[in-house]
XYZ file of C-alpha atoms in Angstrom:
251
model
C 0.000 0.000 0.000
C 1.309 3.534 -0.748
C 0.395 7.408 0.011
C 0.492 9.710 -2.182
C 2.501 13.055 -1.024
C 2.525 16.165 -2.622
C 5.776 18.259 -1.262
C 5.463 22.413 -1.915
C 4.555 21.340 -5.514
C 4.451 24.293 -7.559
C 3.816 25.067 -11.407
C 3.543 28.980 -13.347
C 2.381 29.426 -16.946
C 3.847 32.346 -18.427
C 5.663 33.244 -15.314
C 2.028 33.491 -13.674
C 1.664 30.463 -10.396
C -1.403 28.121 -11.466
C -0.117 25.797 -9.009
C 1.697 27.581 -5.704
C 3.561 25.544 -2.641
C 0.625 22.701 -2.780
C 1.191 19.771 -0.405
C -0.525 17.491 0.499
C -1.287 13.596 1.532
C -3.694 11.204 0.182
C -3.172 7.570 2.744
C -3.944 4.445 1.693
C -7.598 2.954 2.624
C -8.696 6.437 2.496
C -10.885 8.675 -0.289
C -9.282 12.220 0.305
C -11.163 14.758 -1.142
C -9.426 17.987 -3.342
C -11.986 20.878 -3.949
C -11.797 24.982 -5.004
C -14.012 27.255 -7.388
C -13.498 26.870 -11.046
C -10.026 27.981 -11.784
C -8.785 27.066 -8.245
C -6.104 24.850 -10.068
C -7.298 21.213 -9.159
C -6.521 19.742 -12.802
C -3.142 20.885 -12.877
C -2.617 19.445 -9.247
C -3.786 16.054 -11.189
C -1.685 16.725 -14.500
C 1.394 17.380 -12.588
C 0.738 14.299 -10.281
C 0.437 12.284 -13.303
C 3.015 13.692 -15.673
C 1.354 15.547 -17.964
C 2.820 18.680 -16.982
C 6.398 18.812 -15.417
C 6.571 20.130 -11.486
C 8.577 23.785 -11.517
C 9.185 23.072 -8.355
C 8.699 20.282 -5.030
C 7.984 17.197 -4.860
C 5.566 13.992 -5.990
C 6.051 10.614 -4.018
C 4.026 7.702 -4.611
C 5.000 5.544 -1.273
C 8.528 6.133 -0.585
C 9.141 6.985 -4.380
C 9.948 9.910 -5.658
C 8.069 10.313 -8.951
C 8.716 14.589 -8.754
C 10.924 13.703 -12.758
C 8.778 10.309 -13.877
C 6.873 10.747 -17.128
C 3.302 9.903 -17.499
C 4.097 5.955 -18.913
C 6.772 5.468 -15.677
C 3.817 6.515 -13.192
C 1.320 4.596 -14.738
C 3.802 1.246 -14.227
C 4.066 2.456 -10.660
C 0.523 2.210 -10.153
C -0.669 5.634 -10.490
C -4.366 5.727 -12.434
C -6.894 8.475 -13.428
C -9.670 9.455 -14.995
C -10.014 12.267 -16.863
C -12.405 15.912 -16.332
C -13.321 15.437 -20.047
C -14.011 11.799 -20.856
C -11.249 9.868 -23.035
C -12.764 6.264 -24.682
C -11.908 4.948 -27.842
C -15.496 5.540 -29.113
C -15.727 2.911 -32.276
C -14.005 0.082 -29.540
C -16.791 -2.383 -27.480
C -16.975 -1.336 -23.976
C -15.415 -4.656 -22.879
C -11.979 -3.671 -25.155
C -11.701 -0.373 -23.297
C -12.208 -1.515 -20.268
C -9.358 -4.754 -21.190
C -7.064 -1.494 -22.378
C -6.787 -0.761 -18.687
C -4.591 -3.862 -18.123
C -2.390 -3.428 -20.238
C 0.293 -2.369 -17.852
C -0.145 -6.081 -16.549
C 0.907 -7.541 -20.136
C 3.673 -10.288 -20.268
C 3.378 -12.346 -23.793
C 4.768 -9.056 -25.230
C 3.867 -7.151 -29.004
C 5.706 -10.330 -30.915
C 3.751 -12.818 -29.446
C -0.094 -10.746 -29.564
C 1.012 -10.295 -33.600
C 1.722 -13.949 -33.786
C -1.097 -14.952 -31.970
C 0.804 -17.158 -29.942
C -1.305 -19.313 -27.028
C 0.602 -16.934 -24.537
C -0.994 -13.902 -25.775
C -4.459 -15.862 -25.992
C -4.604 -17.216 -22.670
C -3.781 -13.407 -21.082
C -6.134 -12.041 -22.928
C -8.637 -14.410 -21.998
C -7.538 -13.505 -17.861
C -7.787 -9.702 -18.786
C -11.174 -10.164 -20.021
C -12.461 -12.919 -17.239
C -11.369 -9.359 -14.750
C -12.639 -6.960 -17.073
C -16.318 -8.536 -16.952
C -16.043 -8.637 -13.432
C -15.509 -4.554 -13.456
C -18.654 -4.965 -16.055
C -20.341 -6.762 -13.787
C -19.484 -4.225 -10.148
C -20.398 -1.309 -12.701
C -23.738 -2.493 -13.822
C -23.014 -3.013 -17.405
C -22.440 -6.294 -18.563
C -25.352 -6.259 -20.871
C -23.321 -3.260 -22.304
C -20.119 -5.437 -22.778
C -20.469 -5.652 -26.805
C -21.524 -1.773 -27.527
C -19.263 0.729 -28.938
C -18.561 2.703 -26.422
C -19.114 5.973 -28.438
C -22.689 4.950 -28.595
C -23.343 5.254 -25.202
C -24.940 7.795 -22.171
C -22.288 10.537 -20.626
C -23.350 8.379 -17.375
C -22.312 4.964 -19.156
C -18.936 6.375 -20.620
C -17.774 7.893 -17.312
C -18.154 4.261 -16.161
C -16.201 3.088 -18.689
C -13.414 5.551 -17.497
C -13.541 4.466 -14.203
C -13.184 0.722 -15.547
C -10.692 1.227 -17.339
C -8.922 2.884 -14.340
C -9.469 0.012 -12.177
C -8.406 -2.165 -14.396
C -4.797 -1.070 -14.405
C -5.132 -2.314 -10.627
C -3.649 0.911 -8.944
C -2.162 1.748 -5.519
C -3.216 5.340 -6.647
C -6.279 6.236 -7.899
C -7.143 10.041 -9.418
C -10.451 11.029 -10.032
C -10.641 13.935 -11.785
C -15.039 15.157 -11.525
C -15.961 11.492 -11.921
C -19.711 12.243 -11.427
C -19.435 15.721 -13.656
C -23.006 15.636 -15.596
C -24.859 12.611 -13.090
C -27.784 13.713 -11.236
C -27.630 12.643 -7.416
C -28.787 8.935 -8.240
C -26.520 8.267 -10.810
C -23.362 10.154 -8.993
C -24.493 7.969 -5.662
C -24.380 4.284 -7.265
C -20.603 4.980 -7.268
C -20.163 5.897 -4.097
C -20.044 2.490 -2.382
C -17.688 1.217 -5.397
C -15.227 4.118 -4.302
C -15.463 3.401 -0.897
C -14.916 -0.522 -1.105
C -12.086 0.381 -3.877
C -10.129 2.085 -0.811
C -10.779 -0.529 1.621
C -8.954 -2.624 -0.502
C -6.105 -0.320 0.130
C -6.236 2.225 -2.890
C -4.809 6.020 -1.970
C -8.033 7.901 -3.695
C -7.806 11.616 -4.569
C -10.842 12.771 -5.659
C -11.305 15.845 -7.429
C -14.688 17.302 -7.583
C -17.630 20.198 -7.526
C -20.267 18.103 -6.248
C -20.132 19.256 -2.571
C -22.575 16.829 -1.276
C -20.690 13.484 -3.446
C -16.733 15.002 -1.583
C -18.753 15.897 1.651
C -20.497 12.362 2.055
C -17.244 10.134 0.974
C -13.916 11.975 2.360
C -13.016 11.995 6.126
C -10.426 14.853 5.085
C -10.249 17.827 2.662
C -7.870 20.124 0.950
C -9.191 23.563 -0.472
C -7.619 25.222 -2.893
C -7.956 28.729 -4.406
C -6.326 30.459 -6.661
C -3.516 27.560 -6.598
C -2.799 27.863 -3.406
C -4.498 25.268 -0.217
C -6.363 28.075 1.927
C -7.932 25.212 4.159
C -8.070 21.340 5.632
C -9.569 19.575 7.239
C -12.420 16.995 7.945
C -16.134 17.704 5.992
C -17.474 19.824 8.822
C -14.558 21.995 9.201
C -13.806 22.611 5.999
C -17.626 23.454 4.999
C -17.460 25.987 8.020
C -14.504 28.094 7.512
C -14.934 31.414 6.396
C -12.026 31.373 3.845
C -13.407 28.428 2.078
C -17.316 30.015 2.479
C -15.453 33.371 0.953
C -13.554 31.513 -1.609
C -16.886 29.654 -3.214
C -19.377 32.697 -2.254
C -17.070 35.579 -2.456
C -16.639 38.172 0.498
């Protein structure tokens, strides 16, 4: 099992701070929640974490790993996962091959043997889709298994996302507004799948504006505003602080 630690992390555009002296912990077991008003600076927390964008300055660990220089391909071996704020599925692919895409950090037969068609490459891809119906299955959607993706609800492709997260079997999970566009029943069938996926010993960051979803899953909070934290804490201190009331309502 492994924390995730953010260290004074920092990041300008421009020479203007989106991201300024951020740290922060996320512990395995645990869903810790990462909130702020539009612009706060919560997806570049995520793209930096992940290796998208490079840190200007601090640090990233991922257990006692420091990941501050890793690329996006060396984190996701490590066992760092997302989802993404704007929904990323290969649209004419079945649901069940984007959810099997997730694993592929888990492949052994290797490129020769998948082009060959060797029984190595059959048999693993046979295991990877035995565990990818079993996401299908947690999810809802195993009468889905055989769409195209593309074809389906916002509600269904987030899913799909989230499967395809899961699938890559990570020690840290980022959820970047996984229930963006759900109305409260839809965003609330997820929340027991979250909370069993950290009881399993996942770190979980989770990124999002639905107050009511971060308030009802996270036991602690970070706030951020205009890059920088201005508050922690647990739900109820967080929603009563006057700097985080200011930051969402304005003065």
């Amino acid at each position: 099992m492994k924390a995730l630690t953010l260290d004074n992390i920092a990041r300008s555009f421009g020479g203007l701070p989106a991201v300024d002296g951020v740290s922060l912990q996320a512990p395995p077991g645990r869903i810790t929640g990462l909130i702020g008003p539009n612009g706060a600076g919560k997806t570049t927390v995520v793209n930096l974490i992940t290796g998208l964008l490079k840190v200007g300055g601090g640090r990233i660990l991922v257990g006692d790993d420091d990941m501050t220089e890793a690329d996006a391909p060396t984190l996701a071996r490590a066992g760092v996962a997302r989802t993404f704020q704007n929904i990323r599925l290969i649209g004419d692919a079945t649901v069940l091959d984007n959810v099997v895409a997730g694993f592929h950090r888990h492949e052994k037969a290797g490129t020769l043997a998948n082009m060959l068609g060797l029984p190595s490459a059959h048999h693993e891809r046979r295991e990877f889709e035995r565990k990818a119906h079993a996401l299908l299955d947690r999810f809802g959607m195993t009468a889905l298994a055989r769409h195209p993706a593309g074809s389906l609800s916002y509600g269904h492709q987030r899913r799909i996302e989230m499967m395809r997260a899961l699938a890559m079997e990570p020690s840290v999970l980022l959820l970047d507004e996984p229930v963006a566009g759900m109305n409260d029943a839809e965003a609330y069938s997820l929340a027991d799948i979250f909370r069993d996926v950290a009881r399993q010993g996942v770190a979980i960051l989770l990124i999002e504006h639905n107050m009511r979803f971060v308030m009802s899953l996270c036991e602690h909070i970070y706030v951020l505003a205009f890059g920088r934290l201005i508050a922690e804490g647990t739900p109820d201190e967080v929603a009563g602080n006057p700097r985080v009331i200011e930051a969402y309502l304005g003065s």
